Coordinates of C-alpha atoms and ligand atoms in Angstrom, one line a residue:
M5 CA 98.1 104.7 97.5
C6 CA 95.8 103.1 100.2
G7 CA 96.5 99.5 100.9
I8 CA 94.5 96.9 102.4
V9 CA 95.4 94.2 104.5
G10 CA 93.0 91.1 105.3
Y11 CA 93.1 88.3 108.1
I12 CA 91.1 85.2 109.4
G13 CA 93.2 82.4 112.3
T14 CA 94.4 81.4 115.6
Q15 CA 96.1 84.5 116.3
T16 CA 95.6 87.6 117.6
A17 CA 94.6 89.5 114.4
T18 CA 94.9 93.7 115.9
E19 CA 98.8 93.2 115.7
I20 CA 99.4 90.6 112.5
L21 CA 97.4 93.7 110.7
V22 CA 99.0 97.3 111.8
S23 CA 102.0 95.5 111.2
G24 CA 100.7 95.0 108.0
L25 CA 99.8 98.2 107.0
E26 CA 103.7 99.5 108.1
R27 CA 104.5 97.3 105.4
L28 CA 102.4 99.4 103.4
A29 CA 103.1 102.5 104.4
Y30 CA 105.5 103.0 101.4
R31 CA 102.5 103.1 99.4
G32 CA 101.7 106.6 100.3
Y33 CA 98.3 107.8 103.3
D34 CA 96.9 110.0 105.1
S35 CA 95.3 107.6 107.2
A36 CA 94.4 104.5 108.7
G37 CA 91.6 101.7 109.9
V38 CA 91.7 98.1 111.3
A39 CA 87.8 96.2 111.9
T40 CA 88.3 93.2 113.8
I41 CA 85.1 90.9 115.1
S42 CA 85.5 89.3 118.9
E43 CA 82.2 87.5 120.4
G44 CA 80.3 88.6 118.1
K45 CA 80.9 92.8 118.2
L46 CA 82.6 94.6 115.0
N47 CA 85.1 96.9 116.7
C48 CA 86.5 99.5 114.6
I49 CA 89.1 101.7 115.2
R50 CA 90.2 104.6 113.3
A51 CA 92.8 107.9 112.8
K52 CA 94.0 110.0 111.3
G53 CA 97.9 111.1 109.6
K54 CA 100.3 108.0 111.2
L55 CA 100.3 104.8 111.9
H56 CA 101.3 105.3 114.9
N57 CA 98.6 107.2 115.9
L58 CA 96.1 104.3 114.9
R59 CA 98.4 102.2 117.4
E60 CA 98.1 104.6 120.4
K61 CA 94.7 104.3 120.0
L62 CA 94.4 100.5 119.3
E63 CA 97.2 100.4 122.9
R64 CA 93.6 101.2 124.5
D65 CA 91.2 99.5 123.5
V66 CA 93.1 95.8 123.6
T67 CA 90.7 92.9 121.8
H68 CA 91.8 89.4 120.9
A69 CA 89.5 89.0 117.4
Q70 CA 90.8 86.5 115.4
I71 CA 89.4 87.7 112.0
G72 CA 89.5 92.0 110.9
I73 CA 90.3 94.0 107.9
G74 CA 93.1 97.4 108.2
H75 CA 93.6 100.2 105.4
T76 CA 95.7 102.8 105.0
R77 CA 93.7 105.8 103.0
W78 CA 94.8 107.9 101.1
A79 CA 92.6 110.2 100.2
T80 CA 90.2 110.5 96.5
H81 CA 86.6 110.9 97.6
G82 CA 86.8 113.2 100.9
K83 CA 89.6 114.6 103.0
P84 CA 91.8 112.7 104.7
E85 CA 90.1 112.9 108.5
E86 CA 88.8 110.4 110.8
H87 CA 85.9 110.4 110.1
N88 CA 86.6 109.2 106.1
A89 CA 88.6 106.8 107.2
H90 CA 88.3 103.2 106.7
P91 CA 87.1 100.3 107.5
H92 CA 83.5 102.2 106.8
L93 CA 80.5 100.3 108.4
D94 CA 76.6 100.3 107.7
S95 CA 74.2 101.8 109.7
N96 CA 73.7 98.8 111.8
T97 CA 77.5 98.5 112.9
K98 CA 77.5 94.7 111.4
I99 CA 79.9 95.3 108.1
A100 CA 82.9 96.8 107.6
V101 CA 84.4 97.4 104.4
V102 CA 88.1 98.2 103.0
Q103 CA 88.7 99.7 99.0
N104 CA 91.3 100.5 97.5
G105 CA 90.3 102.6 94.5
I106 CA 87.5 104.1 93.3
V107 CA 83.8 103.6 93.3
E108 CA 82.8 106.1 89.8
N109 CA 78.3 105.5 90.2
Y110 CA 79.0 105.9 93.6
R111 CA 77.0 109.5 94.1
E112 CA 74.1 107.8 92.4
L113 CA 73.8 105.0 95.2
R114 CA 74.6 106.6 97.6
E115 CA 71.7 109.1 96.9
E116 CA 69.9 106.1 96.4
L117 CA 70.8 104.8 99.6
K118 CA 70.1 107.7 101.2
N119 CA 66.2 107.8 99.6
K120 CA 66.0 104.3 101.6
G121 CA 66.9 105.7 104.6
V122 CA 70.6 105.5 105.4
E123 CA 72.2 108.0 106.6
F124 CA 75.9 108.2 105.5
R125 CA 78.5 108.9 107.8
S126 CA 81.7 110.0 105.6
E127 CA 82.3 111.0 101.9
T128 CA 84.2 108.4 100.6
D129 CA 82.7 106.3 97.6
T130 CA 83.6 103.3 100.1
E131 CA 80.8 104.2 102.7
V132 CA 77.6 102.7 99.8
I133 CA 79.4 99.7 100.0
P134 CA 78.5 98.5 103.3
H135 CA 75.2 100.0 102.8
L136 CA 74.3 98.3 100.3
I137 CA 75.8 94.7 101.3
S138 CA 73.5 95.5 104.9
Q139 CA 70.3 95.8 102.5
Y140 CA 70.5 92.8 100.5
L141 CA 71.5 91.0 103.6
T142 CA 68.3 92.1 105.2
D143 CA 66.3 92.5 102.5
S144 CA 66.3 89.1 101.5
T145 CA 67.6 85.6 102.0
L146 CA 71.0 85.9 100.6
T147 CA 73.9 84.4 101.5
F148 CA 77.4 86.9 103.3
L149 CA 79.0 86.2 100.3
D150 CA 76.7 86.0 97.9
A151 CA 74.9 89.7 99.4
V152 CA 78.6 90.9 98.2
Q153 CA 78.2 89.5 95.2
K154 CA 75.7 91.6 94.5
T155 CA 76.6 94.5 96.3
I156 CA 79.4 94.3 93.5
S157 CA 77.4 93.5 90.8
R158 CA 75.9 97.9 91.1
L159 CA 79.5 98.9 91.6
E160 CA 81.4 100.5 88.8
G161 CA 84.7 101.2 88.8
A162 CA 87.9 99.5 89.3
F163 CA 88.5 99.2 93.2
A164 CA 89.6 96.3 95.6
I165 CA 87.8 94.9 98.9
A166 CA 88.4 93.3 101.7
V167 CA 84.3 92.9 104.0
I168 CA 83.6 91.1 107.4
N169 CA 81.1 90.1 109.2
A170 CA 79.8 90.2 112.9
D171 CA 76.7 88.0 112.4
N172 CA 79.5 85.9 109.7
P173 CA 82.2 86.3 112.0
Y174 CA 84.3 82.6 110.7
E175 CA 84.4 84.2 106.9
L176 CA 86.6 87.4 104.6
I177 CA 85.5 87.8 102.0
V178 CA 88.3 89.7 99.4
A179 CA 86.9 91.1 95.6
R180 CA 89.1 92.1 93.1
Q181 CA 87.7 94.1 89.5
Q182 CA 91.0 96.2 88.4
A183 CA 92.6 96.6 91.8
P184 CA 95.7 94.2 92.8
I185 CA 95.0 91.8 95.9
T186 CA 97.0 88.9 97.1
L187 CA 95.6 86.3 99.0
G188 CA 98.2 84.2 101.6
F189 CA 98.1 81.2 102.7
G190 CA 99.5 80.2 105.7
Q191 CA 98.5 76.9 108.3
G192 CA 95.4 77.1 109.9
E193 CA 95.2 81.3 108.8
F194 CA 94.8 82.9 105.4
F195 CA 95.6 86.8 105.0
C196 CA 95.3 89.3 102.0
A197 CA 96.8 92.2 100.9
S198 CA 97.0 95.0 98.2
D199 CA 101.0 93.6 97.7
V200 CA 102.5 90.6 99.0
T201 CA 105.1 92.7 101.3
A202 CA 102.5 92.7 104.0
L203 CA 102.5 88.9 103.6
L204 CA 106.4 88.0 104.0
P205 CA 106.4 88.0 106.8
H206 CA 103.4 85.3 107.7
T207 CA 104.4 83.6 104.5
R208 CA 105.7 83.0 100.9
A209 CA 102.4 81.2 99.9
V210 CA 100.4 83.3 97.3
L211 CA 97.4 83.9 94.8
S212 CA 97.0 86.9 93.1
L213 CA 92.8 87.1 92.4
E214 CA 92.0 88.1 88.4
N215 CA 89.7 90.9 88.0
G216 CA 86.3 89.5 88.2
E217 CA 86.9 87.1 90.7
I218 CA 85.8 87.3 94.7
A219 CA 87.3 85.3 97.3
R220 CA 85.1 83.1 101.0
M221 CA 88.4 82.9 103.3
S222 CA 87.1 81.1 106.7
P223 CA 90.0 79.6 109.2
L224 CA 89.3 76.4 107.1
G225 CA 90.4 77.3 103.4
V226 CA 89.8 79.8 100.9
E227 CA 87.0 79.2 97.9
I228 CA 87.7 81.1 94.7
Y229 CA 84.2 82.5 92.2
T230 CA 83.9 84.4 89.6
F231 CA 81.4 87.0 90.1
T232 CA 78.8 85.3 88.2
G233 CA 78.5 82.9 91.2
Q234 CA 81.9 79.6 89.3
R235 CA 83.7 77.9 91.2
V236 CA 87.9 78.8 90.5
S237 CA 90.1 76.2 90.6
R238 CA 93.9 78.0 91.6
F239 CA 96.7 77.0 93.0
P240 CA 99.2 80.0 94.8
R241 CA 102.5 80.3 94.2
T242 CA 106.2 80.8 96.0
L243 CA 107.9 84.3 96.1
D244 CA 111.5 83.8 96.5
W245 CA 111.9 87.4 98.3
N246 CA 112.7 87.5 101.7
P247 CA 111.6 89.8 104.3
G248 CA 115.0 91.6 104.3
Q249 CA 114.8 93.0 101.3
V250 CA 112.1 95.5 103.0
E251 CA 114.1 96.6 106.0
K252 CA 116.4 99.5 106.2
Q253 CA 119.7 97.4 107.1
G254 CA 121.4 100.3 108.9
F255 CA 120.7 103.3 105.9
R256 CA 119.0 106.1 107.1
H257 CA 116.3 105.6 104.3
Y258 CA 114.7 103.3 101.8
M259 CA 115.8 105.9 99.2
L260 CA 119.4 105.5 100.4
K261 CA 119.1 101.7 100.6
E262 CA 118.3 101.3 97.2
I263 CA 120.6 104.1 95.6
H264 CA 123.3 101.8 97.1
E265 CA 122.2 99.0 96.2
Q266 CA 122.1 99.8 92.4
P267 CA 125.9 97.7 91.8
G268 CA 123.7 94.8 92.9
V269 CA 120.7 95.4 91.1
V270 CA 122.9 95.3 87.7
R271 CA 125.0 92.7 88.6
S272 CA 122.8 90.5 89.1
S273 CA 120.7 91.7 86.2
L274 CA 124.0 91.3 83.8
E275 CA 124.6 87.7 85.0
T276 CA 121.0 86.8 84.4
Y277 CA 120.2 88.4 81.1
L278 CA 123.9 88.0 79.7
N279 CA 125.0 85.1 77.8
P280 CA 128.7 84.0 79.2
N281 CA 129.2 81.8 76.0
W282 CA 129.2 84.1 73.1
H283 CA 131.9 85.4 72.5
A284 CA 132.4 87.9 69.3
D285 CA 134.8 86.5 66.4
E286 CA 133.7 82.8 67.1
N287 CA 130.5 84.1 65.4
P288 CA 128.0 82.4 67.5
D289 CA 125.1 81.9 65.8
F290 CA 123.1 83.4 69.0
S291 CA 122.2 86.4 70.5
P292 CA 124.4 87.5 73.5
I293 CA 121.4 87.8 74.6
N294 CA 119.5 86.4 76.5
L295 CA 116.0 87.6 77.2
G296 CA 113.5 83.9 76.8
L297 CA 111.7 85.8 74.3
S298 CA 110.3 84.1 71.4
S299 CA 111.8 84.1 67.9
Q300 CA 108.4 84.6 66.8
L301 CA 108.0 87.5 68.3
Y302 CA 112.0 89.5 67.0
D303 CA 110.1 88.2 63.9
N304 CA 107.6 90.7 63.6
I305 CA 108.0 93.6 64.7
D306 CA 108.2 96.6 62.3
Y307 CA 107.0 99.0 65.3
I308 CA 107.3 99.6 68.6
Q309 CA 105.2 101.5 70.8
I310 CA 105.7 102.0 74.5
V311 CA 104.0 103.2 77.3
A312 CA 104.4 104.6 81.1
C313 CA 104.2 106.9 83.2
G314 CA 106.4 108.7 85.0
T315 CA 109.9 108.3 86.6
S316 CA 109.2 104.4 84.3
W317 CA 108.7 106.5 81.4
H318 CA 112.0 108.4 81.2
A319 CA 113.0 104.0 81.9
G320 CA 110.9 104.2 78.2
L321 CA 112.5 107.4 76.7
I322 CA 116.3 105.7 77.1
G323 CA 114.8 102.6 75.5
K324 CA 112.9 104.5 72.7
Y325 CA 116.8 105.8 71.7
L326 CA 118.0 102.9 71.8
L327 CA 115.4 100.8 70.2
E328 CA 115.9 103.2 66.8
Q329 CA 119.4 103.4 67.3
L330 CA 120.7 99.7 67.7
A331 CA 118.3 98.3 66.9
G332 CA 116.6 100.1 64.0
I333 CA 113.4 100.3 64.4
P334 CA 110.4 103.2 65.0
T335 CA 109.4 103.7 68.1
T336 CA 107.6 105.8 70.3
I337 CA 106.5 106.8 73.6
D338 CA 103.5 107.6 75.2
Y339 CA 102.2 109.1 79.2
A340 CA 99.5 105.9 79.4
S341 CA 97.3 108.9 80.9
E342 CA 97.6 110.1 77.1
Y343 CA 97.3 106.2 75.5
R344 CA 94.7 105.5 77.0
Y345 CA 92.2 108.0 76.0
S346 CA 94.3 109.3 72.2
P347 CA 95.5 105.8 71.0
K348 CA 98.4 105.6 68.2
P349 CA 96.5 104.2 64.5
V350 CA 96.7 100.7 64.6
I351 CA 100.3 99.5 62.6
P352 CA 100.1 95.9 61.9
H353 CA 103.3 93.5 63.5
T354 CA 103.4 96.2 66.8
L355 CA 104.9 95.2 69.7
T356 CA 103.6 97.2 73.2
I357 CA 106.3 97.5 75.5
G358 CA 104.4 98.6 78.9
V359 CA 107.3 99.9 81.7
T360 CA 106.2 100.0 85.9
Q361 CA 107.9 99.1 88.6
S362 CA 104.8 98.6 90.5
G363 CA 103.1 96.6 88.1
E364 CA 99.9 97.7 88.8
T365 CA 99.6 101.8 87.5
A366 CA 96.3 102.3 86.4
D367 CA 96.8 104.3 83.3
T368 CA 99.7 101.8 82.8
I369 CA 97.5 99.0 82.6
A370 CA 94.8 100.7 81.3
A371 CA 96.3 101.6 78.1
L372 CA 97.3 98.0 77.4
E373 CA 94.5 96.1 78.8
M374 CA 92.9 99.2 75.7
E375 CA 95.7 98.2 73.6
Q376 CA 95.1 94.6 73.7
A377 CA 91.2 94.8 73.3
R378 CA 90.9 97.1 70.4
R379 CA 93.2 94.1 68.8
S380 CA 91.6 91.9 69.2
K381 CA 88.8 91.6 66.2
L382 CA 91.7 92.1 63.8
E383 CA 93.3 90.1 61.4
S384 CA 96.3 88.6 63.4
K385 CA 99.0 91.0 61.5
F386 CA 97.9 93.1 63.5
Q387 CA 97.1 91.1 67.2
A388 CA 98.2 92.9 70.7
Q389 CA 102.4 91.4 71.6
L390 CA 102.1 92.7 74.9
L391 CA 105.9 92.7 76.4
A392 CA 106.2 94.0 80.1
I393 CA 109.1 95.5 81.4
T394 CA 109.2 95.3 85.7
N395 CA 110.9 94.4 88.9
R396 CA 107.3 92.9 89.9
P397 CA 106.1 89.7 87.4
E398 CA 103.5 88.8 90.0
S399 CA 101.6 92.1 89.7
T400 CA 98.8 93.0 87.3
I401 CA 101.1 93.7 84.3
G402 CA 102.4 90.5 85.1
Q403 CA 99.7 88.8 84.9
L404 CA 98.4 90.8 81.2
C405 CA 101.1 91.0 79.2
N406 CA 102.6 88.0 77.2
H407 CA 106.0 89.0 78.0
I408 CA 108.1 89.8 80.8
I409 CA 111.0 91.1 81.3
N410 CA 111.9 90.7 84.6
T411 CA 114.3 93.9 85.8
Q412 CA 115.9 91.9 89.2
A413 CA 115.7 95.2 90.9
G414 CA 113.4 93.3 93.2
I415 CA 110.9 95.2 95.5
E416 CA 111.3 99.0 96.6
I417 CA 110.1 101.5 99.0
G418 CA 111.1 104.4 98.5
V419 CA 108.3 105.9 96.7
A420 CA 111.2 108.0 94.4
A421 CA 112.3 105.4 92.0
T422 CA 115.8 105.0 91.9
K423 CA 117.4 101.4 91.4
T424 CA 114.3 100.1 89.6
F425 CA 114.8 103.1 86.7
I426 CA 118.7 101.3 86.5
A427 CA 116.7 98.1 85.7
Q428 CA 114.2 99.2 83.7
V429 CA 117.0 101.0 81.5
L430 CA 118.7 97.9 81.4
G431 CA 115.7 95.8 80.0
F432 CA 116.1 98.4 77.0
Y433 CA 119.5 97.5 76.4
Y434 CA 118.7 94.5 76.6
L435 CA 115.9 94.4 74.2
A436 CA 117.9 97.0 71.8
L437 CA 120.7 94.6 71.5
D438 CA 118.7 91.3 71.0
L439 CA 116.3 92.6 68.8
A440 CA 119.5 94.4 67.1
Y441 CA 121.3 91.2 66.6
H442 CA 118.4 89.3 65.2
R443 CA 118.2 92.1 62.7
K444 CA 122.3 92.2 61.9
T445 CA 121.3 96.3 62.4
L446 CA 124.6 96.2 64.6
S447 CA 128.3 94.0 63.7
N448 CA 129.2 91.2 67.2
E449 CA 132.1 93.9 67.5
R450 CA 130.1 96.7 68.2
L451 CA 127.6 94.8 70.4
T452 CA 130.8 93.0 72.3
E453 CA 131.9 96.5 73.0
I454 CA 129.0 97.6 74.5
I455 CA 128.2 94.5 76.3
D456 CA 131.6 94.7 78.2
G457 CA 130.6 98.4 78.6
L458 CA 127.8 97.1 80.8
R459 CA 129.9 94.5 82.1
H460 CA 132.3 97.6 83.6
I461 CA 128.6 99.7 84.6
P462 CA 128.6 97.9 88.4
D463 CA 131.6 98.5 89.2
S464 CA 131.5 102.3 88.0
I465 CA 128.1 103.0 89.8
E466 CA 129.8 102.1 93.4
K467 CA 133.1 103.7 92.3
T468 CA 130.3 106.8 91.4
L469 CA 128.9 106.6 95.0
E470 CA 131.1 106.4 96.9
T471 CA 134.1 109.6 95.4
Q472 CA 130.4 111.8 94.7
D473 CA 128.4 110.8 98.0
H474 CA 130.5 113.0 99.9
A475 CA 130.5 116.2 97.9
I476 CA 127.3 116.4 96.9
E477 CA 125.7 116.2 100.7
E478 CA 128.1 119.2 101.2
L479 CA 127.0 121.2 97.4
A480 CA 123.6 120.6 98.9
H481 CA 123.7 122.6 101.5
E482 CA 123.7 124.9 99.3
F483 CA 120.1 124.9 98.1
T484 CA 118.4 124.1 101.1
Q485 CA 117.6 127.7 102.2
E486 CA 116.2 130.1 99.2
T487 CA 116.0 128.2 96.5
E488 CA 113.1 127.8 94.3
D489 CA 113.5 127.0 91.2
F490 CA 116.0 124.2 89.4
I491 CA 116.9 124.5 86.3
F492 CA 118.3 120.3 83.9
I493 CA 119.3 120.0 80.9
G494 CA 120.8 117.4 78.9
R495 CA 120.8 115.7 75.2
G496 CA 120.4 113.1 73.4
I497 CA 120.3 109.6 75.7
N498 CA 121.2 111.7 78.6
F499 CA 117.8 114.0 77.8
P500 CA 115.9 111.3 79.8
I501 CA 118.3 112.2 82.8
A502 CA 117.6 115.5 82.7
L503 CA 114.0 114.4 83.0
E504 CA 114.8 112.2 86.1
G505 CA 117.0 114.2 88.0
A506 CA 113.7 117.5 88.1
L507 CA 111.9 114.9 89.1
K508 CA 113.6 113.4 91.7
L509 CA 114.3 117.0 93.0
K510 CA 110.8 117.9 92.4
E511 CA 108.8 114.8 94.3
I512 CA 111.0 114.2 97.8
S513 CA 112.8 118.3 97.8
Y514 CA 109.9 120.0 96.9
I515 CA 112.5 122.0 94.5
H516 CA 110.5 123.2 91.3
A517 CA 112.5 121.7 88.5
E518 CA 112.3 122.0 84.9
A519 CA 114.7 119.3 82.9
Y520 CA 114.2 120.8 78.2
P521 CA 116.6 119.4 76.0
A522 CA 119.6 121.6 76.1
G523 CA 119.0 123.1 73.0
E524 CA 116.1 124.7 74.0
M525 CA 116.7 126.9 76.2
K526 CA 117.3 129.4 73.9
H527 CA 113.8 129.0 72.4
G528 CA 111.8 130.4 75.7
P529 CA 113.1 128.6 79.0
I530 CA 115.8 130.9 79.6
A531 CA 114.2 133.4 80.6
L532 CA 113.6 132.1 83.7
L533 CA 117.4 132.0 84.6
D534 CA 119.0 134.8 86.5
H535 CA 121.1 134.1 89.7
K536 CA 118.9 132.8 92.0
V537 CA 118.4 130.0 89.2
P538 CA 120.5 126.7 89.3
V539 CA 121.8 124.8 86.5
V540 CA 122.6 121.4 86.4
A541 CA 123.6 119.9 83.4
V542 CA 124.3 116.4 82.0
A543 CA 127.1 116.8 79.8
M544 CA 128.8 113.0 78.9
P545 CA 131.8 113.3 76.6
G546 CA 130.3 112.2 73.3
S547 CA 127.7 113.0 70.0
V548 CA 126.3 116.3 71.5
Y549 CA 128.9 117.3 74.8
E550 CA 130.2 120.4 72.8
K551 CA 126.5 121.6 72.0
V552 CA 126.3 120.5 75.5
I553 CA 128.7 123.0 77.2
S554 CA 127.6 125.5 74.2
N555 CA 124.4 125.5 75.9
A556 CA 125.7 125.4 79.5
Q557 CA 127.4 128.4 78.4
E558 CA 124.3 130.3 77.2
A559 CA 123.1 129.9 81.1
K560 CA 126.6 130.7 82.2
A561 CA 126.5 134.7 80.6
R562 CA 122.6 135.1 82.5
D563 CA 124.7 135.2 85.9
A564 CA 123.0 130.8 86.3
R565 CA 125.3 128.7 88.7
L566 CA 126.1 125.9 86.3
I567 CA 126.9 122.4 88.2
G568 CA 127.9 119.8 85.6
V569 CA 127.6 116.3 84.9
T570 CA 130.4 114.8 83.7
S571 CA 133.0 112.2 83.1
A572 CA 135.9 112.1 85.7
M573 CA 138.3 112.5 82.9
N574 CA 136.8 115.1 81.6
V575 CA 136.9 117.6 84.8
Q576 CA 139.4 119.8 84.4
E577 CA 138.4 120.7 81.1
A578 CA 134.7 120.9 82.9
A579 CA 136.3 122.9 85.7
H580 CA 136.4 125.9 82.8
T581 CA 132.7 125.8 82.3
F582 CA 131.4 124.9 85.7
N583 CA 130.3 126.1 88.8
D584 CA 130.5 122.7 90.5
V585 CA 131.5 119.5 88.9
L586 CA 129.9 115.7 89.4
T587 CA 131.9 112.4 88.6
V588 CA 131.2 109.5 87.5
P589 CA 134.6 106.6 85.9
E590 CA 134.6 107.1 82.2
V591 CA 132.1 105.7 80.3
E592 CA 131.2 105.4 76.3
E593 CA 128.5 108.2 75.5
L594 CA 125.6 104.9 74.8
L595 CA 126.2 103.9 78.1
S596 CA 126.3 107.3 80.1
P597 CA 122.9 107.7 81.6
I598 CA 123.0 104.9 83.4
L599 CA 126.2 106.9 85.9
A600 CA 124.8 109.9 85.7
V601 CA 121.7 109.8 87.1
I602 CA 123.4 108.8 90.0
P603 CA 125.0 111.9 90.8
L604 CA 121.5 112.9 90.2
Q605 CA 119.9 110.7 92.8
L606 CA 122.2 111.5 95.7
L607 CA 121.3 116.0 95.2
S608 CA 118.6 115.0 95.5
Y609 CA 118.3 112.6 98.2
H610 CA 120.9 115.0 100.4
I611 CA 119.2 118.4 99.8
A612 CA 115.8 117.1 101.1
V613 CA 117.3 115.3 104.1
I614 CA 119.1 118.0 105.3
K615 CA 115.4 120.4 104.7
G616 CA 114.4 117.5 107.3
L617 CA 111.8 116.1 104.8
D618 CA 109.9 113.1 104.3
V619 CA 112.6 111.4 102.3
D620 CA 111.0 107.9 102.0
Q621 CA 107.5 108.9 101.9
P622 CA 106.8 112.7 100.6
R623 CA 104.2 114.8 100.3
N624 CA 100.6 113.6 98.5
L625 CA 102.8 110.6 96.3
A626 CA 102.2 107.1 96.3
K627 CA 104.5 104.0 95.6
S628 CA 101.6 102.4 93.2
V629 CA 99.0 104.6 91.8
T630 CA 96.0 102.3 91.0
V631 CA 93.7 105.3 90.7
E632 CA 93.6 106.7 87.8
Ligands
LIG720 C1 108.8 108.9 90.3 C2 107.8 108.2 90.6 C3 106.7 108.0 90.5 C4 106.3 106.6 89.2 C5 105.2 106.6 88.5 C6 105.3 105.9 88.0 O1 109.7 108.5 91.1 O2 108.1 107.2 91.7 O3 106.7 109.3 88.8 O4 107.4 106.6 88.6 O5 104.4 107.0 89.5 O6 105.2 104.4 88.6 P1 105.3 102.7 88.4 O7 106.1 102.2 87.8 O8 104.7 101.7 89.2 O9 104.7 102.7 87.0

């Protein structure tokens, strides 16, 4: 999605802006631009395509401005062409605006402005903003801040903006209406960005604007107001991230680095959430899991609903399985984009869980906000209990939810989610085990067994990476030329892994892939099969293993090439069924999804690399989907 960077201070703005945009590139974009003010003049440079195009143009047009705004655009209204790239300017070339989000009523504002003689240079929704600000400044004695405030009161939709004005060269105005924007505090210099990754090289003191807030930034400091003009007093917090987290560190792609970070992520998550002093045989009166959630929450859950999108939805689907099977709590899962328009009936004592790696997905945030709003007027047993499962506790979802499980995955740069998925899944294991302990739905012995199994997971992921990476790379060569479709099948707790394998393949290799519960194949999808359509079966030993094998045999009988993901203990038997066997170390079925997904991540990664595709920034996709 679009990225915003802003700077005001004593350094040369352009380099700070462009390097900030480079750090936001992972979010996805198709054009970029910066606007700066020097010697009272606004200078705006934009370019279609990758950021090096913008850099080239900027090298020909050097300014030493100390204030500026920059933007990477992910096209929504208007094609990805230079004239639609941000910043957008008013007709007098005084005011420059960058926006992330959508101004929903832009058509009527455009008509209104056109009737007043304004000529538009783009097809974007954003261009109405500088023209409106300009009109308010010309028609009245409003200050710059007041004119921006007044303009915002005319805008409908979810957006964040940053604005500069050549007539006020010491002010940068930033506002938030449901799209994220964070301020960064340096020594005599201030920053803003739609994502803290752009701020990390400069400062770790950050403050996220809340909805309905506007900030006036000057070299002397930052003032924050509500849209209705009340001054707000808030303090920055210090991030404990280091800039190394957003470097490739010798890996060819961020995605590969993040796949290899998974053992470490799981270790740090286990260290954070497993209680080391818990021993089943001592019958402890505290939980083996240390989530820090209030006991009041546990006493009051009769029903759980999960909302999420994409890969996070797949993590939620595993979560549903665990919460029902381990803790015995009826659980539903919905796509957030559907839920917000067709919510479930309001049930008392409901826990609503939002799952998101960016913490900013517009649909997930809107579904949670809607849930909170519709319950707020009801009696206490209906009140919303919102839990976020996210690696970005500082994000919008972190501000919105009263409970958070920080998955400890840190920031993820590759657009295809890998380590954040595993970490979200672990979050659900902890929640389900903790609830199972509190509700006594599992014996202490069974809890110990599962927890011991979890402790082996980091080593098993390492082993999978060591033993499978090269073999999967070899295998990948066979699917890069003529393969147009893939089918993934799985059952029970591993059906979501089939879905996730298919999504990863679609996203980065652009090969059409579908996933089905293995038992559903014969109810229709089996008609798709022939020798040209490989079938990947997630066949982890356990309660549904034989069923998956027999479903796979049905595919084989239709000439499909069969690839099996199974346990290393099972390899000889599996070789009778599968043409290719991808193995993970032995693991009990309940924990098997955490391992089974690894070979599928590697398969999609290697196919995409061999096809020469942009693994970290696949076409049309964005890391943080902040529009509906
Ligand atoms: C897939 C992927 C997307 C996201 C989806 C939700 O690799 O990354 O499908 O899972 O856009 O994003 P978050 O988790 O940020 O809410």
